[in-house]
mmCIF file of C-alpha atoms in Angstrom:
data_model
loop_
_atom_site.group_PDB
_atom_site.id
_atom_site.type_symbol
_atom_site.label_atom_id
_atom_site.label_comp_id
_atom_site.label_asym_id
_atom_site.label_seq_id
_atom_site.Cartn_x
_atom_site.Cartn_y
_atom_site.Cartn_z
ATOM 1 C CA MET A 1 11.116 -26.428 -11.494
ATOM 2 C CA SER A 2 7.438 -27.106 -12.058
ATOM 3 C CA GLU A 3 5.096 -24.692 -13.777
ATOM 4 C CA CYS A 4 3.436 -24.061 -10.403
ATOM 5 C CA ASP A 5 6.768 -23.248 -8.760
ATOM 6 C CA GLY A 6 7.577 -20.798 -11.539
ATOM 7 C CA ALA A 7 4.183 -19.095 -11.309
ATOM 8 C CA LYS A 8 4.221 -18.900 -7.510
ATOM 9 C CA GLY A 9 7.750 -17.529 -7.574
ATOM 10 C CA LYS A 10 6.632 -14.582 -9.706
ATOM 11 C CA LEU A 11 3.234 -13.855 -8.114
ATOM 12 C CA TYR A 12 4.278 -10.783 -6.147
ATOM 13 C CA GLU A 13 6.024 -9.286 -9.152
ATOM 14 C CA LEU A 14 2.941 -9.997 -11.266
ATOM 15 C CA LEU A 15 0.568 -8.426 -8.738
ATOM 16 C CA ARG A 16 2.777 -5.342 -8.381
ATOM 17 C CA GLY A 17 2.809 -4.914 -12.171
ATOM 18 C CA GLU A 18 6.552 -5.409 -12.387
ATOM 19 C CA LEU A 19 6.501 -7.972 -15.208
ATOM 20 C CA CYS A 20 6.345 -7.104 -18.885
ATOM 21 C CA ALA A 21 3.578 -8.616 -21.023
ATOM 22 C CA GLU A 22 5.928 -11.289 -22.339
ATOM 23 C CA GLU A 23 6.840 -12.407 -18.812
ATOM 24 C CA SER A 24 3.343 -12.190 -17.367
ATOM 25 C CA ALA A 25 1.413 -13.955 -20.159
ATOM 26 C CA PRO A 26 2.517 -17.523 -19.328
ATOM 27 C CA ILE A 27 1.915 -16.922 -15.632
ATOM 28 C CA ARG A 28 -1.572 -15.552 -16.281
ATOM 29 C CA ASP A 29 -2.313 -18.520 -18.554
ATOM 30 C CA HIS A 30 -1.211 -20.906 -15.825
ATOM 31 C CA LEU A 31 -3.238 -19.093 -13.162
ATOM 32 C CA ALA A 32 -6.335 -19.358 -15.349
ATOM 33 C CA CYS A 33 -6.271 -23.152 -15.159
ATOM 34 C CA CYS A 34 -4.590 -23.972 -11.821
ATOM 35 C CA PRO A 35 -6.790 -23.743 -8.698
ATOM 36 C CA ASP A 36 -3.795 -24.181 -6.377
ATOM 37 C CA CYS A 37 -1.959 -21.224 -7.891
ATOM 38 C CA GLN A 38 -5.185 -19.177 -7.979
ATOM 39 C CA SER A 39 -5.499 -19.787 -4.247
ATOM 40 C CA GLU A 40 -1.891 -18.713 -3.731
ATOM 41 C CA GLN A 41 -2.591 -15.569 -5.760
ATOM 42 C CA ASP A 42 -5.565 -14.767 -3.515
ATOM 43 C CA VAL A 43 -3.373 -15.143 -0.423
ATOM 44 C CA CYS A 44 -0.740 -12.861 -1.969
ATOM 45 C CA ARG A 45 -3.367 -10.220 -2.761
ATOM 46 C CA GLN A 46 -4.722 -10.357 0.785
ATOM 47 C CA LEU A 47 -1.249 -10.110 2.276
ATOM 48 C CA MET A 48 -0.360 -7.162 0.071
ATOM 49 C CA GLY A 49 -3.595 -5.444 1.139
ATOM 50 C CA VAL A 50 -2.851 -5.983 4.825
ATOM 51 C CA VAL A 51 0.668 -4.619 4.436
ATOM 52 C CA LYS A 52 -0.606 -1.593 2.513
ATOM 53 C CA ARG A 53 -3.237 -0.824 5.165
ATOM 54 C CA ALA A 54 -0.670 -1.220 7.945
ATOM 55 C CA CYS A 55 1.638 1.255 6.227
ATOM 56 C CA VAL A 56 -1.187 3.777 5.826
ATOM 57 C CA GLU A 57 -2.252 3.360 9.463
ATOM 58 C CA GLU A 58 1.317 3.799 10.694
ATOM 59 C CA ARG A 59 1.808 6.898 8.555
ATOM 60 C CA ASP A 60 -1.473 8.352 9.826
ATOM 61 C CA SER A 61 -0.571 7.583 13.443
ATOM 62 C CA ASN A 62 2.509 9.789 13.082
ATOM 63 C CA CYS A 63 0.318 12.841 12.489
ATOM 64 C CA PRO A 64 -0.056 15.192 15.432
ATOM 65 C CA PRO A 65 -3.408 15.217 17.225
ATOM 66 C CA THR A 66 -5.978 17.632 15.820
ATOM 67 C CA GLN A 67 -6.204 19.429 19.179
ATOM 68 C CA LEU A 68 -2.485 20.218 19.094
ATOM 69 C CA ARG A 69 -2.865 21.749 15.639
ATOM 70 C CA ASP A 70 -5.844 23.822 16.806
ATOM 71 C CA ASP A 71 -3.969 25.020 19.912
ATOM 72 C CA ILE A 72 -0.963 26.112 17.858
ATOM 73 C CA LEU A 73 -3.153 27.980 15.376
ATOM 74 C CA ALA A 74 -5.009 29.710 18.219
ATOM 75 C CA SER A 75 -1.698 30.770 19.781
ATOM 76 C CA LEU A 76 -0.474 32.145 16.465
ATOM 77 C CA ARG A 77 -3.698 34.058 15.974
ATOM 78 C CA GLY A 78 -3.340 35.496 19.479
ATOM 79 C CA LEU A 79 0.215 36.603 18.753
ATOM 80 C CA ALA A 80 -0.850 38.151 15.463
ATOM 81 C CA SER A 81 -3.619 40.159 17.149
ATOM 82 C CA GLU A 82 -1.133 41.505 19.740
ATOM 83 C CA GLN A 83 1.183 42.852 17.019
ATOM 84 C CA PRO A 84 0.755 46.574 16.242
ATOM 85 C CA SER A 85 -0.617 47.314 12.793
ATOM 86 C CA ALA A 86 1.908 48.498 10.245
#
């Protein structure tokens, strides 16, 4: 396995902070002097960013519409005002 193959094989782990200092040091040293692996690292970062944004957007899309929330709160307030005081 070439040094590039080894570095590229560990890029995602490196970018996610999953490697200890001893494991990451040789990869960082290699990245500092290898334009091809630097380019691969940039692609990995971009891909991770896209995936992260997609997850956030999907999570946010599962939230109920604001109008539904407002309607429910208004109904609850109406019910509360109809209740006799204790």
